[in-house]
XYZ file of C-alpha atoms in Angstrom:
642
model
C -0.644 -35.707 33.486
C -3.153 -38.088 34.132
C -2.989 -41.696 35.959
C -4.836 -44.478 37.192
C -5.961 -45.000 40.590
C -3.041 -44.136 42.981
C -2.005 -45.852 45.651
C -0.384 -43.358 48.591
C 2.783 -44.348 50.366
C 1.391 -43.222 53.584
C -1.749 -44.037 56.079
C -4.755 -43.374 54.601
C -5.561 -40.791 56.424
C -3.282 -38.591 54.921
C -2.981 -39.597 51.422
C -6.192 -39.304 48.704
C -6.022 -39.419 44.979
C -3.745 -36.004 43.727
C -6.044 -33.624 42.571
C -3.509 -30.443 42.460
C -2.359 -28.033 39.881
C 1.249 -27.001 39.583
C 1.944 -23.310 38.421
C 4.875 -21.327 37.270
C 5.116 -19.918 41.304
C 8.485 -20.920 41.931
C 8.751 -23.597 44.206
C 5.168 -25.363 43.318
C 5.039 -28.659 44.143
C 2.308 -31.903 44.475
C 3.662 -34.838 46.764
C 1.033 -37.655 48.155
C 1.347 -36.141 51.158
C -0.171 -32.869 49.600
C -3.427 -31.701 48.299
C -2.978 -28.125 48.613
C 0.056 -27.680 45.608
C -1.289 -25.661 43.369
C -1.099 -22.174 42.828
C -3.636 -19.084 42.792
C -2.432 -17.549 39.245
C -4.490 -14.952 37.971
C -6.375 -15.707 35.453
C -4.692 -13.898 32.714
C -1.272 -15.414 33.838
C 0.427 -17.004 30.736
C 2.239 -20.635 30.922
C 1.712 -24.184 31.498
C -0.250 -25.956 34.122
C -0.589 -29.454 34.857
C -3.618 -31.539 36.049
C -3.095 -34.279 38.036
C -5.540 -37.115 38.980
C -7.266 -39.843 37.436
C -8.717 -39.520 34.414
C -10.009 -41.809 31.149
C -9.618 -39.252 28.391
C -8.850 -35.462 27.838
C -10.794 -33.400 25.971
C -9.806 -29.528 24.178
C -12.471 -26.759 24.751
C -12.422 -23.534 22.985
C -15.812 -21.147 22.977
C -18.569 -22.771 20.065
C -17.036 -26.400 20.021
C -16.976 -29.304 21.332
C -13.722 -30.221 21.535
C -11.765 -33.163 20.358
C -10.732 -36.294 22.701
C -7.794 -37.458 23.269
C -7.960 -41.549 24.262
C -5.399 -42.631 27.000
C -4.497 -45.887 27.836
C -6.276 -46.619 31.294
C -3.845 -49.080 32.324
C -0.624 -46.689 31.692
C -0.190 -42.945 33.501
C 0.288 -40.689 30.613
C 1.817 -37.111 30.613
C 0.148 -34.949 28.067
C 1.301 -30.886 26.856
C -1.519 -28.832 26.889
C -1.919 -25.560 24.802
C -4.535 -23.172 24.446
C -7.012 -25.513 21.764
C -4.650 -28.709 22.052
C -3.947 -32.029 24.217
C -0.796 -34.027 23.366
C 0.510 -37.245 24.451
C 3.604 -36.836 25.643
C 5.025 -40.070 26.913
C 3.620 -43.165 29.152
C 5.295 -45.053 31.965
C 5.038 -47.863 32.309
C 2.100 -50.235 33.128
C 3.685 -51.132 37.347
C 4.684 -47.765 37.468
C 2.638 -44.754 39.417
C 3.248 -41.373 39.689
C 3.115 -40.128 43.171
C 4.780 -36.269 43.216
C 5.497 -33.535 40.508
C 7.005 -30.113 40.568
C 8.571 -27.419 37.876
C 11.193 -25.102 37.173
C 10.428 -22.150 35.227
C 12.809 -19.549 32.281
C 13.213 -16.625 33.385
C 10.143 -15.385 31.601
C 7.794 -17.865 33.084
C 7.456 -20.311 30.536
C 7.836 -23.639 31.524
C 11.297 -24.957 31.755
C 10.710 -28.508 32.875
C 8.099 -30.618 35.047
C 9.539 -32.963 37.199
C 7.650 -36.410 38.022
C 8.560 -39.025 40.974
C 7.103 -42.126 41.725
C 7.037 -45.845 41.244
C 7.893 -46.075 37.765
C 11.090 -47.689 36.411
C 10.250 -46.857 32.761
C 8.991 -43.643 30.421
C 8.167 -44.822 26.964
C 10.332 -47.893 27.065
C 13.385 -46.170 28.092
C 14.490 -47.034 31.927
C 14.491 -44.468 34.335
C 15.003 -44.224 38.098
C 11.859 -43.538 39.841
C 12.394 -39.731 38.912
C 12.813 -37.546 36.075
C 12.278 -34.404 34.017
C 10.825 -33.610 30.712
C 9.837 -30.226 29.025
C 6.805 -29.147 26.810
C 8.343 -30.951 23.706
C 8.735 -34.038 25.327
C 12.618 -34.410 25.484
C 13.647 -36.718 28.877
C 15.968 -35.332 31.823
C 16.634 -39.036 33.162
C 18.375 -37.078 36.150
C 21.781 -39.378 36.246
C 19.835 -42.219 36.087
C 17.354 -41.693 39.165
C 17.352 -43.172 42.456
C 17.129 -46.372 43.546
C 13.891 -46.735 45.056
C 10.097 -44.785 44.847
C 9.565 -41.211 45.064
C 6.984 -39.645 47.298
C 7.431 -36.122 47.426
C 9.533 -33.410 45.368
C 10.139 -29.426 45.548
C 11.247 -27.464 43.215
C 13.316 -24.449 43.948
C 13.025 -21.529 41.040
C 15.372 -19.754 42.417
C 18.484 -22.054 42.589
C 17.465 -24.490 39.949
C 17.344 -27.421 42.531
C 14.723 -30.019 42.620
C 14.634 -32.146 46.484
C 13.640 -35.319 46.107
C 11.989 -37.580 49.055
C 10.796 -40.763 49.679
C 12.313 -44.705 50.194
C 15.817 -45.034 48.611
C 19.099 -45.277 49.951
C 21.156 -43.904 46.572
C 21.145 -42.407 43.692
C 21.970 -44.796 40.417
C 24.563 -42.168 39.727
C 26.101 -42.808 43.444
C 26.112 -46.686 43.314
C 27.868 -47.077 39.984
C 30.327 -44.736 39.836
C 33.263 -45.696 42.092
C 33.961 -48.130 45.018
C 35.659 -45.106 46.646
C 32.480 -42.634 46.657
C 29.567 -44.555 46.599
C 28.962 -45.115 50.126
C 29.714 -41.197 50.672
C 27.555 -40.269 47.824
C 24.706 -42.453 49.600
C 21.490 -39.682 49.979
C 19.339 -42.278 52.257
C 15.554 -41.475 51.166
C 16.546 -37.393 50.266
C 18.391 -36.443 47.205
C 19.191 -32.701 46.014
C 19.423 -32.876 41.959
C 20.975 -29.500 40.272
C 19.168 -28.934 37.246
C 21.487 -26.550 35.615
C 24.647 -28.689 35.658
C 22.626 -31.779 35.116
C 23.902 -33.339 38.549
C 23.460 -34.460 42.172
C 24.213 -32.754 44.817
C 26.373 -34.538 47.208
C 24.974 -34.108 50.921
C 27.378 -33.567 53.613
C 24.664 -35.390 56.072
C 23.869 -38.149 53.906
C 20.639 -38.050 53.394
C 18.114 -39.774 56.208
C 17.098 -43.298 58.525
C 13.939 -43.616 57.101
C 11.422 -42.235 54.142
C 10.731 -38.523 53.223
C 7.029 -37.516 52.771
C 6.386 -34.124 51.789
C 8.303 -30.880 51.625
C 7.676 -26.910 52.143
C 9.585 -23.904 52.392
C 9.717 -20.980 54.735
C 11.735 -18.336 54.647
C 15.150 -19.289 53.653
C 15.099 -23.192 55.056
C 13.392 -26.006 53.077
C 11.521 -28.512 55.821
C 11.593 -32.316 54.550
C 9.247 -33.919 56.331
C 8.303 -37.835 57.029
C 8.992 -41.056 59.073
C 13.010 -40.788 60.472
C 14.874 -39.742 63.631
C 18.879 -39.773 62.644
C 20.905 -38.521 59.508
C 22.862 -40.764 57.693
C 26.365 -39.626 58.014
C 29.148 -41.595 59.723
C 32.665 -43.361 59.288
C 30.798 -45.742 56.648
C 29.601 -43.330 54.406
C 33.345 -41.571 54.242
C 34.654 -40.768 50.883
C 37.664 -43.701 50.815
C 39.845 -41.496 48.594
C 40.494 -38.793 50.682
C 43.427 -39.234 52.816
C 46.215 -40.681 50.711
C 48.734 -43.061 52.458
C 52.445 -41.237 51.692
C 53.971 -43.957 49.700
C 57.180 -42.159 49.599
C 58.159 -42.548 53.273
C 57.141 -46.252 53.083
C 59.492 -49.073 52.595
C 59.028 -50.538 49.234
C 59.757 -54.011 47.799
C 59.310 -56.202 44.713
C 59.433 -59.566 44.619
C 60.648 -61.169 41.725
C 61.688 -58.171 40.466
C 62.405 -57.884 35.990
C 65.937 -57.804 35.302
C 65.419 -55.231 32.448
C 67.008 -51.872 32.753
C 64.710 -49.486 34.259
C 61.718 -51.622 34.758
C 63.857 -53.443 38.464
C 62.758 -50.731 41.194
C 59.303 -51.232 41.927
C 59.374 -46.877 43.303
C 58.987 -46.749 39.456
C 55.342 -46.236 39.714
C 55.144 -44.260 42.634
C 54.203 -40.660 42.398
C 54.907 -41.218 38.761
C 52.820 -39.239 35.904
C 55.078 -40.672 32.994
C 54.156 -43.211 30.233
C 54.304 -47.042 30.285
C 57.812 -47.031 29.829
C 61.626 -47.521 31.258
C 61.659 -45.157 34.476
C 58.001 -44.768 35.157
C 56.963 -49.006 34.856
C 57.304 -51.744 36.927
C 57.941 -55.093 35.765
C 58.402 -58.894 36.926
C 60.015 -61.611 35.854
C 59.338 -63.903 32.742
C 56.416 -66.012 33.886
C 56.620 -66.040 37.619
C 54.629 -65.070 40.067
C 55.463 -62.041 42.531
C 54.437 -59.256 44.925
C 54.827 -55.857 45.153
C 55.267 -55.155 49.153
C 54.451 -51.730 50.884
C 55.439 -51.725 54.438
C 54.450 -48.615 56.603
C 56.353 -46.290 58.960
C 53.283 -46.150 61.375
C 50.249 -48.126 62.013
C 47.165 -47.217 59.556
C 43.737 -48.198 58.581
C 44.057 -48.964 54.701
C 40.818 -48.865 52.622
C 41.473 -47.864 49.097
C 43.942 -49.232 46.694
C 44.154 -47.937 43.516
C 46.173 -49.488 40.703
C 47.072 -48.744 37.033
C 48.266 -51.537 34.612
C 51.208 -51.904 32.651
C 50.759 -52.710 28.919
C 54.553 -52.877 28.102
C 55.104 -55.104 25.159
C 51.667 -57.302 26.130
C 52.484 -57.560 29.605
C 50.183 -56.764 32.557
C 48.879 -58.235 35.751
C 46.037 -60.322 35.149
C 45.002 -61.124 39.015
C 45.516 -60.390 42.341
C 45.406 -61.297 45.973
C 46.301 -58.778 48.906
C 47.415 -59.272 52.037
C 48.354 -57.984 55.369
C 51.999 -57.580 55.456
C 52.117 -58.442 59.527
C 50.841 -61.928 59.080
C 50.077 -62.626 55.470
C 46.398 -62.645 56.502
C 44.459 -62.894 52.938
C 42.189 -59.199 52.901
C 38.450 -59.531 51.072
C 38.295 -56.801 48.712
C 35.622 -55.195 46.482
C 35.575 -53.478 43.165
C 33.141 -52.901 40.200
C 32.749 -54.648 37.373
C 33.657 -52.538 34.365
C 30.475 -53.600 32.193
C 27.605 -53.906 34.724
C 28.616 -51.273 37.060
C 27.986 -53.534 39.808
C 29.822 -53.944 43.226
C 32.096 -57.454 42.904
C 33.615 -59.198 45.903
C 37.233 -61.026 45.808
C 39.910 -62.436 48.089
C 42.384 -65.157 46.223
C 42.195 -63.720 42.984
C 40.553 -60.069 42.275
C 41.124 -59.303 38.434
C 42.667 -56.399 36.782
C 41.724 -55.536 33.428
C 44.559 -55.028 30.953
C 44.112 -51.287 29.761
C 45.310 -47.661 30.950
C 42.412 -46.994 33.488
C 42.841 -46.529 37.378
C 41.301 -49.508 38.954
C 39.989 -49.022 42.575
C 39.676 -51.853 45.345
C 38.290 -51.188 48.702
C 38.904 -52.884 52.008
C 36.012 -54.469 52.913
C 36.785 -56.613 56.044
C 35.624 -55.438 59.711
C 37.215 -52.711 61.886
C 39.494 -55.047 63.943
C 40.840 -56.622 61.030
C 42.088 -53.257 58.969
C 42.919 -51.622 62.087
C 47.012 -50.916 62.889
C 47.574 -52.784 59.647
C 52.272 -52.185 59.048
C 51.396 -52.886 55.603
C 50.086 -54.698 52.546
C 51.282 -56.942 50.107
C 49.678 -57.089 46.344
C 50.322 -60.611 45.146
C 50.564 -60.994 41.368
C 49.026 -64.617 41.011
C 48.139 -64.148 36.691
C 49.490 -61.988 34.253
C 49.082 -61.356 30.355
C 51.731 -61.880 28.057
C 55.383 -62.631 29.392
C 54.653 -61.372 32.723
C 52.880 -58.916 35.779
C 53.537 -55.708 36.440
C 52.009 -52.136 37.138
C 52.188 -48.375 35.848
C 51.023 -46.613 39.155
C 49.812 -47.353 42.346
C 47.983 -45.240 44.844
C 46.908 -46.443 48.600
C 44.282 -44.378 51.184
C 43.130 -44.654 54.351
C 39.265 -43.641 55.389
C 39.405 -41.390 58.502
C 41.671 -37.937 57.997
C 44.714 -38.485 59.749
C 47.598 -36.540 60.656
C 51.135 -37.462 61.851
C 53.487 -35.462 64.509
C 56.523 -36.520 62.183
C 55.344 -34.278 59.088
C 57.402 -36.391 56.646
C 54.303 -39.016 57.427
C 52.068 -37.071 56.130
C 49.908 -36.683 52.689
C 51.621 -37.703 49.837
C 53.745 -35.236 47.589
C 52.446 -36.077 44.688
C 48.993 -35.768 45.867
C 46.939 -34.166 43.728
C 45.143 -32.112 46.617
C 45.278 -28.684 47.353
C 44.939 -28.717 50.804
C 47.337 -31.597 53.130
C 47.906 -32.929 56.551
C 50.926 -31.069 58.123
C 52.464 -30.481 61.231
C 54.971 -28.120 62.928
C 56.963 -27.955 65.939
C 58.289 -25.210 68.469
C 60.491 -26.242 71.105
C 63.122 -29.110 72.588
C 60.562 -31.592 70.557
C 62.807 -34.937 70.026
C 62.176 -37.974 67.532
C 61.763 -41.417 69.487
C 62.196 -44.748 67.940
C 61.844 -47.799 70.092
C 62.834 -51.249 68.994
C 58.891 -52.434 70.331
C 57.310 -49.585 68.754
C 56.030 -49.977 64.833
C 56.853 -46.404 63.898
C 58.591 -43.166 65.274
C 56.420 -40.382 67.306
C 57.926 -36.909 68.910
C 58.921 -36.616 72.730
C 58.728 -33.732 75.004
C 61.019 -33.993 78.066
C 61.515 -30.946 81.236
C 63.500 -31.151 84.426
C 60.464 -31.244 87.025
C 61.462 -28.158 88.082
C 61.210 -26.580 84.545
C 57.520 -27.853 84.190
C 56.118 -24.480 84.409
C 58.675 -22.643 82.575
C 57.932 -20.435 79.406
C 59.781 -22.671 77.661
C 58.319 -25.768 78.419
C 54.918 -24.309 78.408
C 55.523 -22.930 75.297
C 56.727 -26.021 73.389
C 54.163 -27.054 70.965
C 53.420 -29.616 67.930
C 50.604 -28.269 65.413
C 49.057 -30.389 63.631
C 46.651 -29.654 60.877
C 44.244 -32.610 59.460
C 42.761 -32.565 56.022
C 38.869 -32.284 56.849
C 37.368 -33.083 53.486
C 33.902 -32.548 54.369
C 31.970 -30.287 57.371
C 30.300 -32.602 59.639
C 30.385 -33.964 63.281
C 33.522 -35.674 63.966
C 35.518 -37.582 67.305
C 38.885 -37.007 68.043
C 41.188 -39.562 68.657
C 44.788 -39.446 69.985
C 47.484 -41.965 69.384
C 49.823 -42.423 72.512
C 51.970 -44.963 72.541
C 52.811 -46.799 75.382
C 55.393 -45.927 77.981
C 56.938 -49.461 78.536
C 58.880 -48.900 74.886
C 61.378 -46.613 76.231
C 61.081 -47.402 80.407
C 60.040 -44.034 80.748
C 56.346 -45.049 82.903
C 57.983 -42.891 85.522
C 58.583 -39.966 83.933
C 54.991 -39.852 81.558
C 52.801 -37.248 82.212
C 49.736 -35.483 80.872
C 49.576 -33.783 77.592
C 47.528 -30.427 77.071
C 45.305 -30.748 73.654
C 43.660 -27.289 72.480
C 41.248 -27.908 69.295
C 40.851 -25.334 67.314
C 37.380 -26.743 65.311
C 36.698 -23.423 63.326
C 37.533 -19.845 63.259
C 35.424 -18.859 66.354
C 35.769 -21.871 68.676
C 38.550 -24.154 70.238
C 37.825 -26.940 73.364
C 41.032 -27.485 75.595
C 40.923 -30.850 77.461
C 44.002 -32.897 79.609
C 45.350 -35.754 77.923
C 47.032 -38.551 80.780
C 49.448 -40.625 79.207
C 50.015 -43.178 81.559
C 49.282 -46.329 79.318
C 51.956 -49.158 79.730
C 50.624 -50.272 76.082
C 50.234 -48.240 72.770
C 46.729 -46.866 72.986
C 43.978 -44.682 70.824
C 41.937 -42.371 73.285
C 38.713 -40.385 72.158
C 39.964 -37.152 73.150
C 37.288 -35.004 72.253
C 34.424 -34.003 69.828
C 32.275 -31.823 67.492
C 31.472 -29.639 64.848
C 33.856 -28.791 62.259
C 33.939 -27.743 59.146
C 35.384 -28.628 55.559
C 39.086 -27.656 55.029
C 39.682 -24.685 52.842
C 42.587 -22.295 51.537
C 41.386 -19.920 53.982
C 40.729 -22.053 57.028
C 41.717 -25.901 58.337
C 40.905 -27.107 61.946
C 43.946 -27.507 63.697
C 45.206 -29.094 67.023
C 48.003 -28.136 69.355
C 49.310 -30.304 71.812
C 51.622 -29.185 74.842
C 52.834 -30.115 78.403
C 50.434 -29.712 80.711
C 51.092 -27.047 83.043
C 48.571 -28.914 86.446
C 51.064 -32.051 86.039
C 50.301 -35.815 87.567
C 54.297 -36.900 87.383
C 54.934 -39.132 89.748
C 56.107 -37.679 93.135
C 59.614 -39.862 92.960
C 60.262 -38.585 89.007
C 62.945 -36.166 88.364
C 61.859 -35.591 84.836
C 58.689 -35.560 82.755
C 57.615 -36.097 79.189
C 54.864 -36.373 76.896
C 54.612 -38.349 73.514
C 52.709 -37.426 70.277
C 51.994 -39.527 67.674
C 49.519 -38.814 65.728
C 45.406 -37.383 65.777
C 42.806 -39.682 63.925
C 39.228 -37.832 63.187
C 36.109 -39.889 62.353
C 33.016 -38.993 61.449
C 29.796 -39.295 63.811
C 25.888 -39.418 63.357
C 25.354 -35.232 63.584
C 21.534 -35.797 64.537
C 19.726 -38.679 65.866
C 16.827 -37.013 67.493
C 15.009 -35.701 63.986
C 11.676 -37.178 64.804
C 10.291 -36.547 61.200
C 11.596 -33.065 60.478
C 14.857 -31.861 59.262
C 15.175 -28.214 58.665
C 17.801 -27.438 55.573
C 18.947 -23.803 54.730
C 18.555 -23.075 51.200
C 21.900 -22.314 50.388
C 23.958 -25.787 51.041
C 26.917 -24.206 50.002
C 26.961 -21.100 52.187
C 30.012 -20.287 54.024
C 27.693 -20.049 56.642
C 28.436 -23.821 57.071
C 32.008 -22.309 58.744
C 30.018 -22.204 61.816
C 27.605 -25.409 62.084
C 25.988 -27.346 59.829
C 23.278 -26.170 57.275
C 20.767 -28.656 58.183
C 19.272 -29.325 61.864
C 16.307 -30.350 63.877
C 13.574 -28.424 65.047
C 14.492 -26.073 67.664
C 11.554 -27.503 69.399
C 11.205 -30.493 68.143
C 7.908 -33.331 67.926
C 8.002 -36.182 70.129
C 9.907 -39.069 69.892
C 8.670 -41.717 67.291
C 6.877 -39.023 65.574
C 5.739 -39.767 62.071
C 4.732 -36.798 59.618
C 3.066 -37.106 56.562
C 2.283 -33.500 55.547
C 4.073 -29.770 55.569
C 3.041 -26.563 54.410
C 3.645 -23.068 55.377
C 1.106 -20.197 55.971
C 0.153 -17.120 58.262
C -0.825 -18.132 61.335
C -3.233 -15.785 62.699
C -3.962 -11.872 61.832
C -1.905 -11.427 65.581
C 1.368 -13.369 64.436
C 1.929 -12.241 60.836
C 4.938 -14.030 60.540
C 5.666 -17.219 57.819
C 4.406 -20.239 60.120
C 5.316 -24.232 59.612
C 2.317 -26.929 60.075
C 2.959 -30.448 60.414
C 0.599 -33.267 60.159
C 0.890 -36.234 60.931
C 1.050 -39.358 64.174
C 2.258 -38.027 67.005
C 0.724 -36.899 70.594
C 2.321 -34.516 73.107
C 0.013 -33.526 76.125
C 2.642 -30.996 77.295
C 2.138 -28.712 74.781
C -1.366 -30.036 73.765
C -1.182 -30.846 69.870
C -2.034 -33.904 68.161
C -1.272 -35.191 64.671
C -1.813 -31.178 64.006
C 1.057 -28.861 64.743
């Protein structure tokens, strides 16, 4: 390789034209926060190497000759394939672009595999790529998915797993952004990006990526170190997959407006939970030219943020347009969706079109918190239609956080594709409540108050088990709704919650439910990890045996409705280092997470421009980390060196 001056994305200090050599070491790497890359092959060692710095020409040597020069294009960076006698131009980026980092996988027999190259550039020999990709010794393109969206300052390759980590000042890969409304916040890798080689593929991140730019990386032991200028990971509620936790259509109350009078096109449950053709049974149609709705109206309260629709294409028809709503109060929702040629993310409100074709097309909630929240249900307006007249195929509806019902007919969907679903049991005098002022029904526990600390009131228990569709930090919240809807405020008591967050580790807390009004409490929180066939966080709920009834109450009870889990920030006190274990997909993760701060970690604010590993001194031969960077701690008395 060879490039023009190079500009480094960090202080000057740290940064200095690349003058490294990668080798067929596994693991090599050259970042711009780097100069010591390269590898100490011996000199018989086979394979290639690549020089990087700035250059005006290339010359081959062999013993007796001169050599032949090879003229380069000063004002492009060039990557050349270099042989034994030979020099040959591989490809160019282009003129704005610079190329900042570079590593390479390796075969099996150490020839060269693939060089990866990061940077600034946004095109290789005309052809558009994404600030990162690979190419081999014939000069054939990985374009990794399209890239990232933003510059490059620091890659590591990882022989051994066929993983490349990239760093530096994106929020995304290209992949991630244009492949669904539902995913591409949750595919979001904020300024570090994991790419698998083998499959051709990114890695999604359970954190998220990072707050701020990567600079460099290095690996010790088993844990890769990314290094650079950020305190928190990225992970949170936003950055939830939105097709996760399916709305159960079936228990909902379902109406059409304006429904077709043709036989077997009338019942609008046509296209729920239906995998059958656009036809009589499986479609639902409307009226000759009018306008209608198709109305879902919930048995609880819920947070909707995915609604996924598939047209109808019956003899021409199909909805053209639509406009949703909230069914409470007909409030218009802004929704968002991308468009089908440019990939990009499209906002809409009155009318938010639907092509006409056998495709599922996704549209996410995109107004705030307290807009969404305790939504009864929606209402998709059919304001256009092609041919004679609207209608749909299927229909699908999600909510964002993983939820999970007492009443287990609430839960999932049963035509949900998923393996794994919300579900809930019950042991004991457990009764179903419906209250004329309550939007919903919820389960009721009640005990003579003499009975309180029976075995069979103590034993009485609803389980509830929540579909966790990714290991992370998360806050538990518990639905209670309010006393005043039955005129039981005397009787309420406090509810005992046990969490069971993995195999190894449950939290008990005490629950009161007092509350006059329906209320959401933040019950508890923590670790827990992704839902599997062999293990799914559960929580059990019971009386509580140390009881706050009210002295003149000759009964008590306790309520459940339902458990709500959203995810948290798992670190926010980084301070330039997070420490990742090789493996991402150990089952370690049961556990904790597979990524973490320092156990000691730099000061706050620190900045760090520069990792490596090494021996320490001849008295402490173990594998040692050093940082470099801005920061200052007088405590332990380092400086920009640690």
């Amino acid at each position: 390789m060879a490039t023009g001056p190079n500009p480094s994305p960090v202080p000057e200090s740290f940064g200095s034209e690349l003058g490294a050599l990668f080798g067929k070491d596994a693991g090599e790497e050259v970042s711009s926060g780097d100069e010591s890359g390269g590898s100490d092959d011996d000199d018989d060692d086979e394979g290639s190497i690549g020089i990087v710095g700035a250059f005006n020409g290339v010359s081959t040597f062999s013993p007796g000759s001169n050599g032949a020069a090879l003229a380069l294009n000063s004002n492009l960076t060039s990557l050349l394939a270099l042989s034994e006698n030979s020099a040959t131009l591989l490809a160019a980026v282009s003129p704005a672009g610079q190329i900042t980092a570079a590593c390479a996988l390796y075969n099996s027999d150490g020839s060269l595999a693939k060089a990866y190259m990061g940077g600034s550039m946004s095109s290789l020999n005309a052809t558009a790529v994404g600030y990162v990709f690979g190419i081999d010794g014939s000069g054939n393109v990985d374009s990794m998915s399209g890239g990232v969206n933003g510059p490059v300052n620091a890659l590591y390759c990882d022989n051994d797993l066929q993983l490349v980590y990239v760093g530096g000042n994106f929020t995304s890969t290209v992949a991630g952004l244009t492949s669904s409304v539902a995913t591409m916040r949750a595919m979001s890798t904020g300024s570090l990006a994991i790419y698998e080689a083998g499959n051709s593929t990114w890695r999604a991140l359970s954190f998220h990526g990072l707050d701020g730019p990567v600079f460099d990386f290095t690996k010790v032991k088993d844990h890769v170190y990314a290094v650079g200028e950020f305190t928190a990971t990225s992970d949170n509620a936003t950055h939830t997959a939105l097709n996760q936790q399916p709305i159960n259509l079936s228990a909902c109350t379902i109406t059409g407006g304006n429904n077709a009078e043709t036989d077997g096109f009338s019942d609008p449950h046509n296209i729920i939970c239906t995998s059958g053709s656009d036809s009589a049974g499986n479609t639902w149609l409307m009226r000759d030219k009018l306008p209608g709705y198709y109305r879902i109206d919930f048995p609880f309260r819920a947070t909707p943020s995915l609604l996924r629709l598939m047209n109808t294409m019956y003899e021409g028809r199909g909805t053209k347009s639509i406009r949703i709503e909230a069914a409470q109060n007909n409030q218009v929702l802004t929704m968002s969706y991308l468009d089908p040629t440019s990939r990009v993310e499209m906002f809409c409100s009155q009318t938010c079109p639907l092509p006409q074709d056998y495709n599922w097309h996704e549209f996410r909630f995109v107004d705030n918190a307290e807009t969404l929240a305790n939504i009864t249900g929606v209402i998709v307006n059919i304001v256009d239609w092609y041919g004679m007249g609207g209608g749909f195929n299927k229909i699908e509806l999600y909510q964002r956080d993983a939820q999970v019902y007492a009443i287990d007919a609430y839960n999932s969907s049963p035509c949900s594709s998923q393996g794994i679903r919300p579900s809930s049991q019950v042991s004991g005098n457990w009764q179903q409540t419906t209250a004329a002022s309550y939007h919903g029904s919820y389960l009721t526990l009640g005990v003579n108050r003499n009975d309180i600390s029976s075995a069979t009131a103590q034993s009485a228990t609803v389980t509830l088990v929540p579909f966790v569709p990714e290991s992370g930090f998360y806050k538990l919240y518990m639905s209670i709704p309010g006393c005043q809807n039955t005129n039981t405020c005397l009787q309420r008591t406090s509810a005992k919650v046990t969490w069971l967050m993995n195999g190894k580790h449950s939290v008990v807390t005490t629950v009161t439910q007092h509350n006059l009004q329906d209320d959401e409490v933040e019950v508890l929180s923590g670790y827990v990890p992704a839902s599997t066939m062999n293990f799914s966080s559960a929580i059990y709920v019971q009386l509580a045996d140390a009881n706050d009834l009210n002295a003149q109450a000759a009964s008590a009870e306790v309520v459940v409705n339902s458990f709500r889990l959203e995810r948290i920030t798992s670190y926010t006190d980084l301070n330039g280092v997070l420490e990742l274990y090789e493996d991402l997909t150990s089952n370690i993760q049961q556990d904790g997470p597979l990524y973490a701060p320092l156990d000691s970690g730099l000061p706050d604010g620190s900045a760090v421009y520069a990792a490596t590993h090494g021996v320490f001194n001849s008295t402490n031969p173990e594998d040692t980390l050093f940082l470099g960077g801005q920061f200052f701690d007088s405590d332990q008395n380092y400086y920009s060196i640690a």
